Short mmCIF file of C-alpha atoms in Angstrom, two decimals:
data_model
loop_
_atom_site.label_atom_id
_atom_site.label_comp_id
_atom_site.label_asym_id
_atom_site.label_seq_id
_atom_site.Cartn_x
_atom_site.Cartn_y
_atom_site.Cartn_z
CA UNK A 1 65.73 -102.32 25.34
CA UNK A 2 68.50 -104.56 25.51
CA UNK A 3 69.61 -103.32 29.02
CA UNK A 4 65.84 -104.11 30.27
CA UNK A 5 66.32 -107.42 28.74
CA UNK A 6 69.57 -108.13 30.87
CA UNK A 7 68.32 -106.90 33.94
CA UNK A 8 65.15 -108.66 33.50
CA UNK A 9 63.22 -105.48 33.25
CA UNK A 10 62.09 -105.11 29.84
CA UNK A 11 58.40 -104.01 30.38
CA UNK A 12 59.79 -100.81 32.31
CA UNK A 13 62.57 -100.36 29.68
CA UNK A 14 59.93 -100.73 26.99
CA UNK A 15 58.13 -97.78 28.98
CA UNK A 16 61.06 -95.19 29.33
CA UNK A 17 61.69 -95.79 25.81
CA UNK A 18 57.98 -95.11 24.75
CA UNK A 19 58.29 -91.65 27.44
CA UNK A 20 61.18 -90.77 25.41
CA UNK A 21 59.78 -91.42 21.76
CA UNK A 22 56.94 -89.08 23.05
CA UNK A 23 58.71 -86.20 24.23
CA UNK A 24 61.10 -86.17 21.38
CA UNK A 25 57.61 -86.83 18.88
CA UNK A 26 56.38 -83.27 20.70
CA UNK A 27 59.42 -81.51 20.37
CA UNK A 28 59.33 -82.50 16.44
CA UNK A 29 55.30 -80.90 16.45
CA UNK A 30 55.92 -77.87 18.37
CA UNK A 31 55.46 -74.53 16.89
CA UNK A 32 59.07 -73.64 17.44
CA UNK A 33 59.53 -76.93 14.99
CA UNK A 34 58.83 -74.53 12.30
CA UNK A 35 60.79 -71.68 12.87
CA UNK A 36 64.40 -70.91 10.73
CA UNK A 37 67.15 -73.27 11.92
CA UNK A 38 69.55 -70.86 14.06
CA UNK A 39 73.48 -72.06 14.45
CA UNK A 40 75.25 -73.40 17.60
CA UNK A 41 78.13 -74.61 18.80
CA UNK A 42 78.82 -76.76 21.52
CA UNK A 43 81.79 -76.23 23.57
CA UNK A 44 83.27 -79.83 24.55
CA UNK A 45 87.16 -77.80 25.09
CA UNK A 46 88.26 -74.45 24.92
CA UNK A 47 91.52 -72.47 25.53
CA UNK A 48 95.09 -72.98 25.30
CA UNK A 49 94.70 -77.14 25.04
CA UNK A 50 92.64 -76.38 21.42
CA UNK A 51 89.07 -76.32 20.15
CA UNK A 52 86.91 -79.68 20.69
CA UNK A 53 83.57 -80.26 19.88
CA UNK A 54 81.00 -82.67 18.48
CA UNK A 55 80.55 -83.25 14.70
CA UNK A 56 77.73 -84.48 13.12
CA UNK A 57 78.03 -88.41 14.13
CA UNK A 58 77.26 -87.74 17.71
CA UNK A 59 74.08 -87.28 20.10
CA UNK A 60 75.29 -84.05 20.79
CA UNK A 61 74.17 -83.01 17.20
CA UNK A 62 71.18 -85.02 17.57
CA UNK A 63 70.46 -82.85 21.18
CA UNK A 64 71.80 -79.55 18.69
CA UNK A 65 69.01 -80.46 15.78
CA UNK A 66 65.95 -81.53 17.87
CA UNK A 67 66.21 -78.02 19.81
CA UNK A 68 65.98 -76.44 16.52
CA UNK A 69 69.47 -75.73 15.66
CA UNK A 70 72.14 -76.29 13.02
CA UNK A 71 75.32 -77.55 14.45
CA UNK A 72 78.32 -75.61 12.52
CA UNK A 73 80.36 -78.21 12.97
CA UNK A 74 78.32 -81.42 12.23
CA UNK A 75 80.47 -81.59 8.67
CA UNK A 76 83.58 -82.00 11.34
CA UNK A 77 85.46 -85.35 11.82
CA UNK A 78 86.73 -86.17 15.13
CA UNK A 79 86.22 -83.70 17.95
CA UNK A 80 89.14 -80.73 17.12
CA UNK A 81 88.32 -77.20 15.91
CA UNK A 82 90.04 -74.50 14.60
CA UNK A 83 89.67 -70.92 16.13
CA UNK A 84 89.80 -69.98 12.42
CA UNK A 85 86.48 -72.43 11.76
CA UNK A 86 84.58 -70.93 14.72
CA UNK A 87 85.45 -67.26 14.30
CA UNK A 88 84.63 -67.50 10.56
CA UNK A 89 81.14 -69.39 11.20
CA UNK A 90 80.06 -67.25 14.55
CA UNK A 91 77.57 -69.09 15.46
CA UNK A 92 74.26 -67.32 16.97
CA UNK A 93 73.81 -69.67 19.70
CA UNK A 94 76.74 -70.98 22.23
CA UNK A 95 75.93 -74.31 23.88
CA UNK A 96 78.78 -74.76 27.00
CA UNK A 97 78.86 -76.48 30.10
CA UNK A 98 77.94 -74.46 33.27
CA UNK A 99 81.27 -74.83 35.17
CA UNK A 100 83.25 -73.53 31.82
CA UNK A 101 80.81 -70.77 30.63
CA UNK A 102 82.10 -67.88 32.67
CA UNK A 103 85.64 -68.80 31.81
CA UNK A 104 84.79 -69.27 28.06
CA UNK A 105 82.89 -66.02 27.97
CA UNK A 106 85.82 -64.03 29.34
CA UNK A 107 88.24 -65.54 27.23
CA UNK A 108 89.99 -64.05 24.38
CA UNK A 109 89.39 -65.07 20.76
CA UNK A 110 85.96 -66.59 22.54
CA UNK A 111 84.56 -63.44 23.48
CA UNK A 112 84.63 -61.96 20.20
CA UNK A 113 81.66 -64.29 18.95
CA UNK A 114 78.22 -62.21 18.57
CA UNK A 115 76.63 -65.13 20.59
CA UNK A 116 79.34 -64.17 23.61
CA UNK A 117 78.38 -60.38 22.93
CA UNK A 118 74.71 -61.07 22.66
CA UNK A 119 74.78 -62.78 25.79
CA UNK A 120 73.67 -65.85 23.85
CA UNK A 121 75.97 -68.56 25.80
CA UNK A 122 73.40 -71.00 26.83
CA UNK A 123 75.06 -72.66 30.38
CA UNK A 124 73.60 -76.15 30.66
CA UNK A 125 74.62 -78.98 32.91
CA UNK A 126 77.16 -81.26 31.63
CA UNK A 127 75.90 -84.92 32.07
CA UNK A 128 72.62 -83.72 30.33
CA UNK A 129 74.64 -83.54 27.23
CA UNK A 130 77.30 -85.46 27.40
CA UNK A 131 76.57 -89.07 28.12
CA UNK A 132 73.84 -90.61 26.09
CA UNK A 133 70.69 -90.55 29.14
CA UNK A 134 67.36 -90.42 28.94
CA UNK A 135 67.63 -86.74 30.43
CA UNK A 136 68.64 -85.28 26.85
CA UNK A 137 65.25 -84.16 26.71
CA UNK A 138 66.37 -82.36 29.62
CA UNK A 139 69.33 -80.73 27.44
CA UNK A 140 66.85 -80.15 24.58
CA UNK A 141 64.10 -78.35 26.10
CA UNK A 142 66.84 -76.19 28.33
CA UNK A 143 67.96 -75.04 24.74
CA UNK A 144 64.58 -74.73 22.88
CA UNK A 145 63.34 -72.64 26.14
CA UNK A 146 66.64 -70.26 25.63
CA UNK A 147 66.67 -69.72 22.00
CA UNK A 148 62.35 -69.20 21.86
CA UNK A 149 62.86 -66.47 25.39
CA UNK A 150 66.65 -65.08 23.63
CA UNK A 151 65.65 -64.17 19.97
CA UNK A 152 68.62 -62.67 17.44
CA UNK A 153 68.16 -59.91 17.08
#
């Protein structure tokens, strides 16, 4: 609101806002709303640099929860995580960025996860999840759609 304010737009920021409260109101009454909570990770970094990912004071586990998931690291603090952390909590879901998911999948301690093995690495496009945009719905819906048509098994 404050940006529509600056730009002397406010009625049409007012408007996006109200789209947004919507979608994320329907997302909250769908039937998938209701089923059990499944866990995910999202992969920020991967590899030889270390573990990163978004704890539970981001949008990221905002994006994780409203698609129906728990993020297994939203008790972390800052944005590093072990191998140790990830291996132990094996997550059922694998959120990753589209450009990184092949190389993720293939790589060793990664593709020992049951979500890598399952095949239940959900690619997505970066900017949808990570710069705070109105096209996190986007991210949101992409996940929702994956976990309701990818069911563990």
């Amino acid at each position: 609101a404050k940006t529509g304010v600056i730009l002397n737009c406010k009625k049409e920021a007012d408007s996006i806002i109200d789209i947004l409260a919507e979608t994320v109101k329907s997302f909250n009454a769908s039937p998938s709303a209701n089923t059990p909570k499944h866990s995910m990770y999202y992969v920020v970094g991967f590899g030889n640099s270390g573990n990163f990912t978004a704890g539970g004071n981001s949008h990221i586990n905002d994006i994780i929860e409203l698609s129906g998931g728990v993020n297994i690291a939203s008790d972390n603090k800052g944005w590093s995580f072990s191998n140790e952390a990830l291996l132990s909590a094996d997550p059922n879901y694998i959120i990753v960025r589209q450009e990184d998911a092949e190389a993720f999948c293939n790589m060793h301690p990664y593709n020992q996860l049951t979500a890598v093995q399952a095949g239940h690495v959900i690619p997505i496009e970066s900017n949808i999840m990570d710069l705070q945009i109105p096209r996190n719905t986007d991210a949101i819906a992409i996940i929702r759609n994956f976990v309701e048509n990818n069911p563990i098994q």
